Every structure is written in C-alpha cells, then in structure tokens.
Tab-separated table of C-alpha atoms and ligand atoms in Angstrom:
chain	number	residue	atom	x	y	z
A	1499	MET	CA	-1.257	9.284	-39.064
A	1500	ALA	CA	1.147	9.824	-36.199
A	1501	SER	CA	0.313	7.974	-33.014
A	1502	LEU	CA	-1.759	10.088	-30.664
A	1503	PHE	CA	0.795	9.143	-28.024
A	1504	THR	CA	3.137	11.706	-29.611
A	1505	LEU	CA	0.733	14.391	-28.373
A	1506	ALA	CA	1.277	13.320	-24.780
A	1507	ASN	CA	3.825	14.822	-22.405
A	1508	PRO	CA	7.070	13.180	-23.702
A	1509	LYS	CA	8.083	12.212	-20.166
A	1510	LEU	CA	5.103	9.857	-20.023
A	1511	ALA	CA	6.721	7.584	-22.626
A	1512	ALA	CA	8.862	5.972	-19.896
A	1513	LEU	CA	5.959	5.455	-17.506
A	1514	GLN	CA	5.328	1.805	-16.633
A	1515	PRO	CA	1.665	1.530	-15.607
A	1516	TYR	CA	0.744	-0.089	-12.283
A	1517	VAL	CA	-0.075	-3.797	-12.707
A	1518	PRO	CA	-2.992	-4.775	-10.451
A	1519	GLY	CA	-3.672	-8.267	-9.096
A	1520	LYS	CA	-5.776	-10.454	-11.387
A	1521	PRO	CA	-9.478	-10.180	-10.457
A	1522	VAL	CA	-11.277	-13.350	-9.309
A	1523	ASP	CA	-14.091	-13.012	-11.893
A	1524	GLU	CA	-11.589	-12.665	-14.737
A	1525	LEU	CA	-9.927	-15.982	-13.865
A	1526	LYS	CA	-13.322	-17.674	-13.435
A	1527	ARG	CA	-14.350	-16.433	-16.911
A	1528	GLU	CA	-11.082	-17.441	-18.549
A	1529	LEU	CA	-10.752	-20.951	-17.139
A	1530	GLY	CA	-14.372	-21.779	-16.320
A	1531	LEU	CA	-13.368	-22.327	-12.692
A	1532	SER	CA	-15.912	-21.878	-9.915
A	1533	ASP	CA	-13.524	-21.988	-6.967
A	1534	VAL	CA	-10.820	-19.358	-7.055
A	1535	VAL	CA	-8.485	-18.296	-4.245
A	1536	LYS	CA	-7.119	-14.769	-4.694
A	1537	LEU	CA	-4.040	-14.003	-2.643
A	1538	ALA	CA	-2.758	-11.288	-4.958
A	1539	SER	CA	-3.799	-7.871	-3.654
A	1540	ASN	CA	-3.304	-7.921	0.137
A	1541	GLU	CA	-7.024	-7.623	0.809
A	1542	ASN	CA	-8.578	-8.532	4.169
A	1543	PRO	CA	-9.745	-12.187	4.072
A	1544	LEU	CA	-12.173	-11.447	6.936
A	1545	GLY	CA	-13.961	-8.833	4.829
A	1546	VAL	CA	-15.147	-5.811	6.826
A	1547	SER	CA	-16.501	-4.963	10.270
A	1548	PRO	CA	-20.239	-5.834	10.520
A	1549	ALA	CA	-20.791	-2.128	11.229
A	1550	VAL	CA	-19.670	-1.235	7.699
A	1551	PRO	CA	-22.604	-2.591	5.613
A	1552	ILE	CA	-25.014	-0.974	8.094
A	1553	ALA	CA	-23.318	2.403	7.688
A	1554	ILE	CA	-23.313	2.016	3.903
A	1555	ALA	CA	-27.019	1.121	3.861
A	1556	ALA	CA	-27.807	4.278	5.832
A	1557	ALA	CA	-25.622	6.439	3.567
A	1558	LEU	CA	-27.334	4.936	0.519
A	1559	GLN	CA	-30.412	7.026	1.325
A	1560	ASP	CA	-28.470	10.121	0.341
A	1561	VAL	CA	-26.553	9.113	-2.773
A	1562	ALA	CA	-28.362	11.698	-4.881
A	1563	ARG	CA	-26.462	14.323	-2.892
A	1564	TYR	CA	-22.797	15.192	-3.363
A	1565	PRO	CA	-20.591	13.874	-0.575
A	1566	ASP	CA	-19.269	16.242	2.094
A	1567	GLY	CA	-16.309	17.698	0.202
A	1568	ASN	CA	-14.486	18.419	3.447
A	1569	GLY	CA	-15.218	14.996	4.930
A	1570	PHE	CA	-16.122	16.652	8.226
A	1571	ALA	CA	-17.326	13.572	10.125
A	1572	LEU	CA	-14.579	11.284	8.842
A	1573	LYS	CA	-11.908	13.843	9.699
A	1574	GLN	CA	-13.404	14.210	13.198
A	1575	ALA	CA	-13.188	10.431	13.639
A	1576	ILE	CA	-9.598	10.268	12.366
A	1577	ALA	CA	-8.551	13.274	14.490
A	1578	ALA	CA	-9.989	11.670	17.625
A	1579	HIS	CA	-8.445	8.281	16.881
A	1580	TYR	CA	-4.927	9.603	16.253
A	1581	ALA	CA	-5.040	12.645	18.589
A	1582	VAL	CA	-4.274	15.076	15.763
A	1583	ASP	CA	-6.059	18.225	14.617
A	1584	THR	CA	-8.465	18.060	11.645
A	1585	SER	CA	-6.247	20.714	9.991
A	1586	GLN	CA	-3.585	17.976	9.694
A	1587	ILE	CA	-5.738	15.548	7.669
A	1588	THR	CA	-6.051	15.141	3.896
A	1589	LEU	CA	-8.553	12.567	2.654
A	1590	GLY	CA	-7.958	10.592	-0.522
A	1591	ASN	CA	-9.649	8.211	-2.928
A	1592	GLY	CA	-7.420	5.482	-1.515
A	1593	SER	CA	-3.982	6.399	-0.199
A	1594	ASN	CA	-2.864	6.061	-3.818
A	1595	ASP	CA	-4.737	9.307	-4.503
A	1596	VAL	CA	-2.920	10.986	-1.603
A	1597	LEU	CA	0.505	9.765	-2.797
A	1598	ASP	CA	-0.261	11.137	-6.244
A	1599	LEU	CA	-1.509	14.428	-4.798
A	1600	ILE	CA	1.659	14.921	-2.743
A	1601	VAL	CA	3.830	14.566	-5.839
A	1602	ARG	CA	1.578	16.857	-7.898
A	1603	CYS	CA	1.674	19.551	-5.211
A	1604	PHE	CA	5.379	19.550	-4.490
A	1605	ALA	CA	7.389	18.218	-7.460
A	1606	ALA	CA	7.812	19.360	-11.055
A	1607	GLY	CA	10.419	19.862	-13.760
A	1608	THR	CA	13.937	19.135	-12.534
A	1609	ASP	CA	12.868	18.400	-8.948
A	1610	GLU	CA	14.076	15.057	-7.662
A	1611	VAL	CA	12.014	12.456	-5.829
A	1612	VAL	CA	13.987	9.787	-3.957
A	1613	TYR	CA	12.690	6.257	-3.389
A	1614	SER	CA	14.127	2.781	-2.979
A	1615	GLN	CA	14.604	0.020	-5.497
A	1616	TYR	CA	11.720	-2.470	-5.004
A	1617	ALA	CA	9.602	0.235	-3.330
A	1618	PHE	CA	5.865	0.446	-4.014
A	1619	ALA	CA	5.495	1.187	-7.756
A	1620	VAL	CA	3.180	4.165	-7.301
A	1621	TYR	CA	6.080	6.432	-6.174
A	1622	ALA	CA	7.825	6.131	-9.540
A	1623	ILE	CA	4.555	6.356	-11.490
A	1624	ALA	CA	3.435	9.512	-9.654
A	1625	THR	CA	6.879	11.077	-10.149
A	1626	GLN	CA	6.940	10.321	-13.879
A	1627	SER	CA	3.370	11.500	-14.335
A	1628	VAL	CA	4.358	15.059	-13.355
A	1629	GLY	CA	7.597	14.889	-15.340
A	1630	ALA	CA	9.812	15.172	-12.242
A	1631	VAL	CA	13.035	13.185	-11.822
A	1632	GLY	CA	12.896	9.861	-9.960
A	1633	VAL	CA	16.045	8.849	-8.060
A	1634	GLU	CA	15.963	5.119	-7.309
A	1635	VAL	CA	18.349	4.058	-4.540
A	1636	PRO	CA	19.635	0.450	-4.629
A	1637	ALA	CA	17.988	-1.730	-1.972
A	1638	LEU	CA	19.821	-3.473	0.864
A	1639	ASN	CA	18.693	-7.097	1.263
A	1640	TYR	CA	15.585	-6.092	-0.738
A	1641	GLY	CA	14.653	-3.477	1.903
A	1642	HIS	CA	15.214	0.290	2.090
A	1643	ASP	CA	18.881	1.267	2.604
A	1644	LEU	CA	18.075	4.363	4.676
A	1645	PRO	CA	21.681	5.716	4.903
A	1646	ALA	CA	22.041	5.361	1.115
A	1647	MET	CA	18.694	7.111	0.648
A	1648	LEU	CA	19.910	9.991	2.839
A	1649	ALA	CA	23.056	10.221	0.762
A	1650	ALA	CA	20.924	10.411	-2.413
A	1651	ILE	CA	19.126	13.556	-1.204
A	1652	GLY	CA	20.756	16.325	-3.231
A	1653	PRO	CA	20.008	20.035	-3.716
A	1654	GLN	CA	17.253	19.285	-6.249
A	1655	CYS	CA	15.452	16.836	-3.987
A	1656	LYS	CA	11.890	17.770	-2.979
A	1657	MET	CA	10.747	14.593	-1.279
A	1658	VAL	CA	11.740	11.099	-0.244
A	1659	PHE	CA	9.310	8.181	-0.119
A	1660	VAL	CA	9.699	5.487	2.516
A	1661	ALA	CA	7.307	2.562	2.893
A	1662	ASN	CA	7.183	0.791	6.250
A	1663	PRO	CA	6.522	-2.065	5.786
A	1664	ASN	CA	7.249	-1.905	2.075
A	1665	ASN	CA	5.092	-3.567	-0.557
A	1666	PRO	CA	5.912	-5.876	-2.380
A	1667	THR	CA	8.881	-6.950	-0.237
A	1668	GLY	CA	7.346	-6.776	3.277
A	1669	THR	CA	10.628	-5.354	4.613
A	1670	TYR	CA	10.482	-2.885	7.503
A	1671	PHE	CA	12.429	-0.745	9.966
A	1672	ASN	CA	11.880	0.299	13.597
A	1673	GLN	CA	11.275	3.618	15.378
A	1674	ALA	CA	14.972	4.258	16.081
A	1675	ALA	CA	15.823	3.875	12.394
A	1676	LEU	CA	12.867	6.044	11.366
A	1677	LEU	CA	13.756	8.794	13.853
A	1678	SER	CA	17.423	8.794	12.891
A	1679	PHE	CA	16.416	9.020	9.219
A	1680	ILE	CA	13.990	11.919	9.644
A	1681	GLN	CA	16.457	13.801	11.823
A	1682	GLN	CA	18.999	13.710	9.003
A	1683	VAL	CA	16.645	14.711	6.173
A	1684	PRO	CA	16.932	18.471	5.506
A	1685	ALA	CA	13.871	20.360	6.814
A	1686	HIS	CA	12.941	21.580	3.307
A	1687	VAL	CA	12.667	18.005	1.966
A	1688	LEU	CA	9.375	16.185	2.571
A	1689	VAL	CA	9.482	12.710	4.102
A	1690	VAL	CA	6.503	10.759	2.754
A	1691	LEU	CA	6.046	7.785	5.069
A	1692	ASP	CA	3.681	5.215	3.554
A	1693	GLU	CA	2.199	3.030	6.291
A	1694	ALA	CA	-0.546	1.134	4.458
A	1695	TYR	CA	0.112	-1.950	6.631
A	1696	VAL	CA	0.757	-0.290	9.997
A	1697	GLU	CA	-2.286	-1.931	11.639
A	1698	TYR	CA	-0.664	-5.360	11.292
A	1699	ASP	CA	2.028	-4.383	13.793
A	1700	PRO	CA	1.283	-1.115	15.575
A	1701	THR	CA	4.296	-1.678	17.861
A	1702	LEU	CA	6.746	-1.258	14.972
A	1703	THR	CA	6.836	2.568	15.164
A	1704	ASP	CA	4.954	5.525	16.586
A	1705	SER	CA	5.211	7.774	13.581
A	1706	VAL	CA	2.245	9.962	14.564
A	1707	ALA	CA	4.199	11.182	17.616
A	1708	LEU	CA	6.898	12.464	15.233
A	1709	LEU	CA	4.448	14.849	13.527
A	1710	ARG	CA	4.798	17.267	16.433
A	1711	GLN	CA	8.531	17.480	15.861
A	1712	PHE	CA	8.839	17.371	12.063
A	1713	SER	CA	6.720	19.669	9.902
A	1714	ASN	CA	8.165	18.028	6.768
A	1715	LEU	CA	6.736	14.587	7.661
A	1716	ILE	CA	3.694	13.255	5.776
A	1717	ILE	CA	2.208	9.953	6.972
A	1718	CYS	CA	-0.004	8.106	4.475
A	1719	ARG	CA	-2.562	5.568	5.720
A	1720	SER	CA	-5.099	3.360	3.983
A	1721	PHE	CA	-8.503	1.839	4.735
A	1722	SER	CA	-7.880	-0.801	2.040
A	1723	LYS	CA	-5.843	-3.323	3.979
A	1724	ALA	CA	-6.656	-4.098	7.651
A	1725	TYR	CA	-9.965	-2.179	7.522
A	1726	GLY	CA	-11.055	-4.170	4.452
A	1727	LEU	CA	-12.378	-1.250	2.375
A	1728	ALA	CA	-10.235	-1.770	-0.757
A	1729	GLY	CA	-13.235	-1.571	-3.085
A	1730	LEU	CA	-14.467	1.718	-1.645
A	1731	ARG	CA	-11.165	3.630	-1.951
A	1732	VAL	CA	-10.367	5.617	1.180
A	1733	GLY	CA	-6.990	6.724	2.466
A	1734	PHE	CA	-5.592	9.796	4.174
A	1735	ALA	CA	-2.471	11.751	4.989
A	1736	LEU	CA	-1.459	13.177	8.367
A	1737	ALA	CA	0.950	16.118	8.185
A	1738	SER	CA	1.607	19.618	9.489
A	1739	SER	CA	-1.255	22.042	8.843
A	1740	GLY	CA	0.948	23.978	6.389
A	1741	VAL	CA	1.540	20.947	4.173
A	1742	THR	CA	-2.093	19.872	4.591
A	1743	GLU	CA	-3.355	23.237	3.396
A	1744	VAL	CA	-1.423	22.878	0.144
A	1745	LEU	CA	-2.684	19.319	-0.413
A	1746	ASN	CA	-6.291	20.334	0.173
A	1747	ARG	CA	-5.989	23.223	-2.246
A	1748	VAL	CA	-5.192	20.859	-5.112
A	1749	ARG	CA	-7.333	17.903	-4.009
A	1750	GLN	CA	-10.483	17.277	-6.051
A	1751	PRO	CA	-13.394	18.547	-3.937
A	1752	PHE	CA	-15.337	15.269	-3.924
A	1753	ASN	CA	-12.492	12.744	-4.065
A	1754	VAL	CA	-13.962	10.480	-1.356
A	1755	ASN	CA	-17.512	9.373	-2.075
A	1756	SER	CA	-20.268	9.389	0.525
A	1757	LEU	CA	-20.530	5.607	0.969
A	1758	ALA	CA	-16.774	5.413	1.462
A	1759	GLN	CA	-16.817	8.187	4.078
A	1760	ALA	CA	-19.617	6.495	6.036
A	1761	ALA	CA	-17.920	3.094	5.795
A	1762	ALA	CA	-14.559	4.460	6.938
A	1763	ILE	CA	-16.079	6.068	10.045
A	1764	ALA	CA	-17.790	2.795	10.984
A	1765	ALA	CA	-14.598	0.831	10.291
A	1766	LEU	CA	-12.459	3.161	12.411
A	1767	HIS	CA	-14.871	2.835	15.330
A	1768	ASP	CA	-14.627	-0.969	15.315
A	1769	GLN	CA	-11.073	-1.491	16.569
A	1770	ALA	CA	-12.080	-4.963	17.804
A	1771	PHE	CA	-12.363	-5.972	14.141
A	1772	VAL	CA	-8.873	-4.597	13.476
A	1773	GLU	CA	-7.549	-6.578	16.454
A	1774	ALA	CA	-9.257	-9.737	15.142
A	1775	THR	CA	-7.746	-9.051	11.732
A	1776	ARG	CA	-4.296	-8.712	13.280
A	1777	GLN	CA	-4.591	-11.975	15.215
A	1778	HIS	CA	-5.994	-13.785	12.185
A	1779	ASN	CA	-3.087	-12.487	10.112
A	1780	ASN	CA	-0.529	-13.596	12.711
A	1781	LEU	CA	-1.924	-17.144	12.643
A	1782	GLY	CA	-2.151	-17.176	8.841
A	1783	MET	CA	1.397	-15.838	8.540
A	1784	ALA	CA	2.687	-18.623	10.824
A	1785	GLN	CA	0.779	-21.217	8.781
A	1786	MET	CA	2.092	-19.828	5.487
A	1787	LEU	CA	5.703	-19.536	6.708
A	1788	ALA	CA	5.666	-23.102	8.060
A	1789	GLY	CA	4.177	-24.445	4.802
A	1790	LEU	CA	6.626	-22.523	2.613
A	1791	ALA	CA	9.544	-23.736	4.752
A	1792	GLN	CA	8.343	-27.343	4.301
A	1793	LEU	CA	8.438	-26.722	0.565
A	1794	GLY	CA	12.029	-25.529	0.948
A	1795	LEU	CA	11.182	-21.963	-0.075
A	1796	GLN	CA	12.912	-18.847	1.281
A	1797	VAL	CA	10.924	-15.720	2.111
A	1798	LEU	CA	11.802	-12.111	2.869
A	1799	PRO	CA	10.996	-11.000	6.438
A	1800	SER	CA	7.512	-9.399	6.433
A	1801	LYS	CA	5.457	-7.275	8.837
A	1802	GLY	CA	2.520	-7.003	6.436
A	1803	ASN	CA	-0.390	-9.270	5.460
A	1804	PHE	CA	1.654	-10.828	2.688
A	1805	VAL	CA	4.923	-12.583	2.110
A	1806	CYS	CA	7.466	-12.248	-0.680
A	1807	VAL	CA	8.669	-15.716	-1.717
A	1808	GLN	CA	11.921	-16.545	-3.495
A	1809	LEU	CA	11.592	-19.300	-6.113
A	1810	PRO	CA	13.772	-21.791	-7.964
A	1811	MET	CA	11.956	-20.696	-11.154
A	1812	ALA	CA	10.493	-17.594	-12.804
A	1813	GLY	CA	7.684	-16.035	-10.777
A	1814	GLN	CA	5.646	-15.557	-13.951
A	1815	VAL	CA	5.795	-19.311	-14.710
A	1816	LEU	CA	4.694	-20.238	-11.190
A	1817	PHE	CA	1.933	-17.604	-11.382
A	1818	GLU	CA	0.569	-19.136	-14.585
A	1819	GLN	CA	0.722	-22.698	-13.247
A	1820	LEU	CA	-1.041	-21.693	-10.023
A	1821	LEU	CA	-3.756	-19.935	-12.066
A	1822	LYS	CA	-4.636	-23.273	-13.678
A	1823	LEU	CA	-5.203	-24.609	-10.156
A	1824	GLY	CA	-7.441	-21.643	-9.309
A	1825	VAL	CA	-4.931	-19.782	-7.130
A	1826	ILE	CA	-3.980	-16.176	-7.922
A	1827	VAL	CA	-0.679	-14.863	-6.531
A	1828	ARG	CA	1.269	-11.787	-7.631
A	1829	PRO	CA	4.241	-12.144	-9.984
A	1830	LEU	CA	6.790	-9.340	-9.563
A	1831	GLN	CA	8.542	-8.891	-12.896
A	1832	GLY	CA	7.214	-5.307	-12.902
A	1833	TYR	CA	9.639	-4.811	-9.990
A	1834	ALA	CA	12.402	-6.772	-11.774
A	1835	MET	CA	12.046	-9.425	-9.045
A	1836	HIS	CA	11.815	-12.212	-11.575
A	1837	ASN	CA	12.322	-15.110	-9.171
A	1838	PHE	CA	9.782	-13.954	-6.600
A	1839	VAL	CA	6.043	-13.970	-6.108
A	1840	ARG	CA	4.101	-12.074	-3.468
A	1841	ILE	CA	1.425	-14.079	-1.654
A	1842	SER	CA	-1.217	-12.434	0.554
A	1843	ILE	CA	-2.186	-14.108	3.820
A	1844	GLY	CA	-5.726	-15.458	3.417
A	1845	THR	CA	-8.043	-17.564	5.544
A	1846	THR	CA	-6.698	-20.864	6.916
A	1847	SER	CA	-8.364	-22.758	4.072
A	1848	GLU	CA	-7.187	-20.299	1.407
A	1849	ASN	CA	-3.619	-20.560	2.713
A	1850	ASP	CA	-3.952	-24.326	2.675
A	1851	SER	CA	-5.236	-24.339	-0.937
A	1852	CYS	CA	-2.340	-22.114	-1.942
A	1853	LEU	CA	0.270	-24.306	-0.227
A	1854	SER	CA	-1.244	-27.473	-1.751
A	1855	ALA	CA	-1.214	-25.902	-5.214
A	1856	LEU	CA	2.404	-24.813	-4.674
A	1857	LYS	CA	3.274	-28.376	-3.734
A	1858	GLN	CA	1.638	-29.676	-6.893
A	1859	VAL	CA	3.603	-27.254	-9.031
A	1860	LEU	CA	6.947	-27.467	-7.255
A	1861	GLY	CA	6.917	-30.999	-5.851
A	1862	GLY	CA	8.021	-31.136	-2.212
A	1863	THR	CA	6.796	-32.350	1.097
A	1864	TYR	CA	3.923	-30.074	2.109
A	1865	VAL	CA	1.016	-32.121	3.537
B	2036	LIG	C1	-2.006	-1.040	-1.017
B	2036	LIG	C2	-0.977	0.026	-0.809
B	2036	LIG	C3	-1.282	1.383	-0.940
B	2036	LIG	C4	-2.541	1.883	-1.563
B	2036	LIG	O1	-3.654	1.603	-0.952
B	2036	LIG	P1	-5.011	2.315	-1.352
B	2036	LIG	O2	-5.905	1.178	-1.715
B	2036	LIG	O3	-4.797	3.254	-2.497
B	2036	LIG	O4	-5.396	3.024	-0.096
B	2036	LIG	C5	-0.313	2.314	-0.659
B	2036	LIG	N1	0.917	1.944	-0.294
B	2036	LIG	C6	1.258	0.669	-0.184
B	2036	LIG	C7	2.642	0.329	0.223
B	2036	LIG	C8	0.331	-0.332	-0.448
B	2036	LIG	O5	0.690	-1.610	-0.408
C-alpha cells in the first residue's frame, strides 16, 4: 500500500518539523536521574508572578464554560498597557499560533515569504505548511542582514519576518535600523516583527510607536518568556485594525483557553515581576558569560534570556554528554549550526551546574 504521506499536500514533504527542547521528565525517565537542570527552552527560571496561580484558581471555577472567544478582558488589559486600541489586537495560543495565522491569512501559492538564515524555525514551517515560497536570506555574522533582506523583497513577496532579538542566535538590532528597514519595505508587504524577548531589554526599540505610522507592521509578542506562561500558551499580535480584522476572521474562536486568559491578565498587571525577571536575567547572563569566557568559549551577542555558544566540537555531541550529567541544553543542527548550542539563562545555581558540567565535558578552568 502506498504511504499515506502521498495523500498529503506535496509541498509538505520538504517541511522540517519544529524540534522542541527535551522535557525534564523525559530525561529523568531515560537516565533515572532525580536532579535535572533544563536550560533548553528559554523559560523563566523564576516561574510566574504570585498573582498568576490565584487568577488561575479563580478561573478554574468556570472551566465548564467556553472561554470568552473575543478575549475581552485580556484585550482591555493589553490595550491599556500598550496604549493601543482593542481593534489592533489578535490573541493567539502562544505567539506561534499568531505567526502561523499571519501566514495562513496572507500567503499562498506562489507568494514569497522572506526571512533570514538562522531565524526562528517557525517562519519557514508556517510558510511551507501553506505551500507558499520561503526566501531565506543569508545571515550577516549570524544575525539578520536587513539590507540584504530588503533586496530580497521582490514582486511576489507578501511578507517579511524579522525577529528582534532572534532565537536561536540572540542577535538584535536597534530602533534606527528597524525604522530604516520598515521605511524601505513597500507598503503592500507585511513586516512581521517577532519580539518574544522584548521584555528583557525594553530600551532596544519602541516598535509599538511605529504602528501609528505603518499599517503594514505586525508586532508579535509572547507571554511564554518573561511572563513565565509557556505552559499555558498565550501570545498576541498588535497591528493596524485592517490587518487585525483579517486575522480575527480566520482565527479559531476559542484559541486561548480561559485559564490562560486569566493568567495573562494577572501577569500583565504585575510589572514588578517582569522587572525582577529582567534583573535576574541580567545577573545570570553576566554569570554565564563570565563562566563561558573562563572555559574559552565564544558566544554570539544576545539580548534575550539565552546565549548561543560556539564550540570546538559538534553541538549534538556536547548535548548528549551534558544530558548524562543531568543538564539539558539545545543543540542547533536543525538550524545547520552544527558547532553551536543554545543555553537558556537559569537561576544562579542552575547556571553554575551547567558551567560545571561544561567544564567536566570540555576540560578548562571554570571553578
Ligand atoms: C519562544 C518564541 C516564540 C513563541 O513563543 P510562544 O510560546 O508560542 O508564545 C516566538 N518567537 C520566538 C523568536 C521565540 O523564541
């Protein structure tokens, strides 16, 4: 019998599925370890605001009901926080859902979608999943080469993805570079600006201010990173009301569940937790960079809660050796970055465990 795969859209044959970080429980099961440090998925090592479990407990009373399909209260909270109108907000089951939705709404057939080499893998996956044409622009020093990306925007181009900072590289650009880029993108091409890590350095850009000027700009944000809600899946897009109307037409009516909506509102209202997260990350980043430097390792510049480390060996080999020591990092062969791993910034003791394990594997002088 022919493989059922032959029934699928032929363009899906080339699709490389997203490779998630290895779950803690899986490693515990496999190696019988009790102590595992996971620095593989850029989660918040501080957990969540104390207001979040309280909000979830209250929302639990109503789980027999469908969630608010329009996310009224969450949109009100987001609108107030960012000084935008609720007609500019699209909620998603994680920002991944929003990224996927944008591609589904605006690209098909021979339409082109431009993104950078080493950019977040979801852009290529979403593009391939609708059968549109992905145009990958070679990176510059592992970051986005914005002038080259502009030059790659041809007559068939529908949208260009830019991640700032980018995952997995951590590379970033400032407001002047962003503004100059958007100014040069034709008005009929969407600029999808993915800012999943923006809370770690809010001084980097003020992209929300650009929404007033550019109706082709879509900003994607996530509650999974600094807000610590990765397991609940909430993200959103800010855009012109015209673009937002299209996105909400195609969006599944109940794509953000009721516990997630309640948790996101509580998380957004506790900006002190976000500030604590930022400070904790700054300290952890300094600790990690100093430790990696002692080990003689080079890193890419990062403005996120993770660092991309260049290795004298294959990333996959280091990944496997660190697993045996109970430390999970992220190998990057899916990005063809064979001699790199991505390491999330954890707590002081998690960072220390990771650096000690690295020293054991690599030799070196870390103490
Ligand atoms: C983590 C991440 C996302 C997706 O986050 P969600 O959990 O789906 O909200 C989007 N973009 C980048 C660059 C990320 O690193």
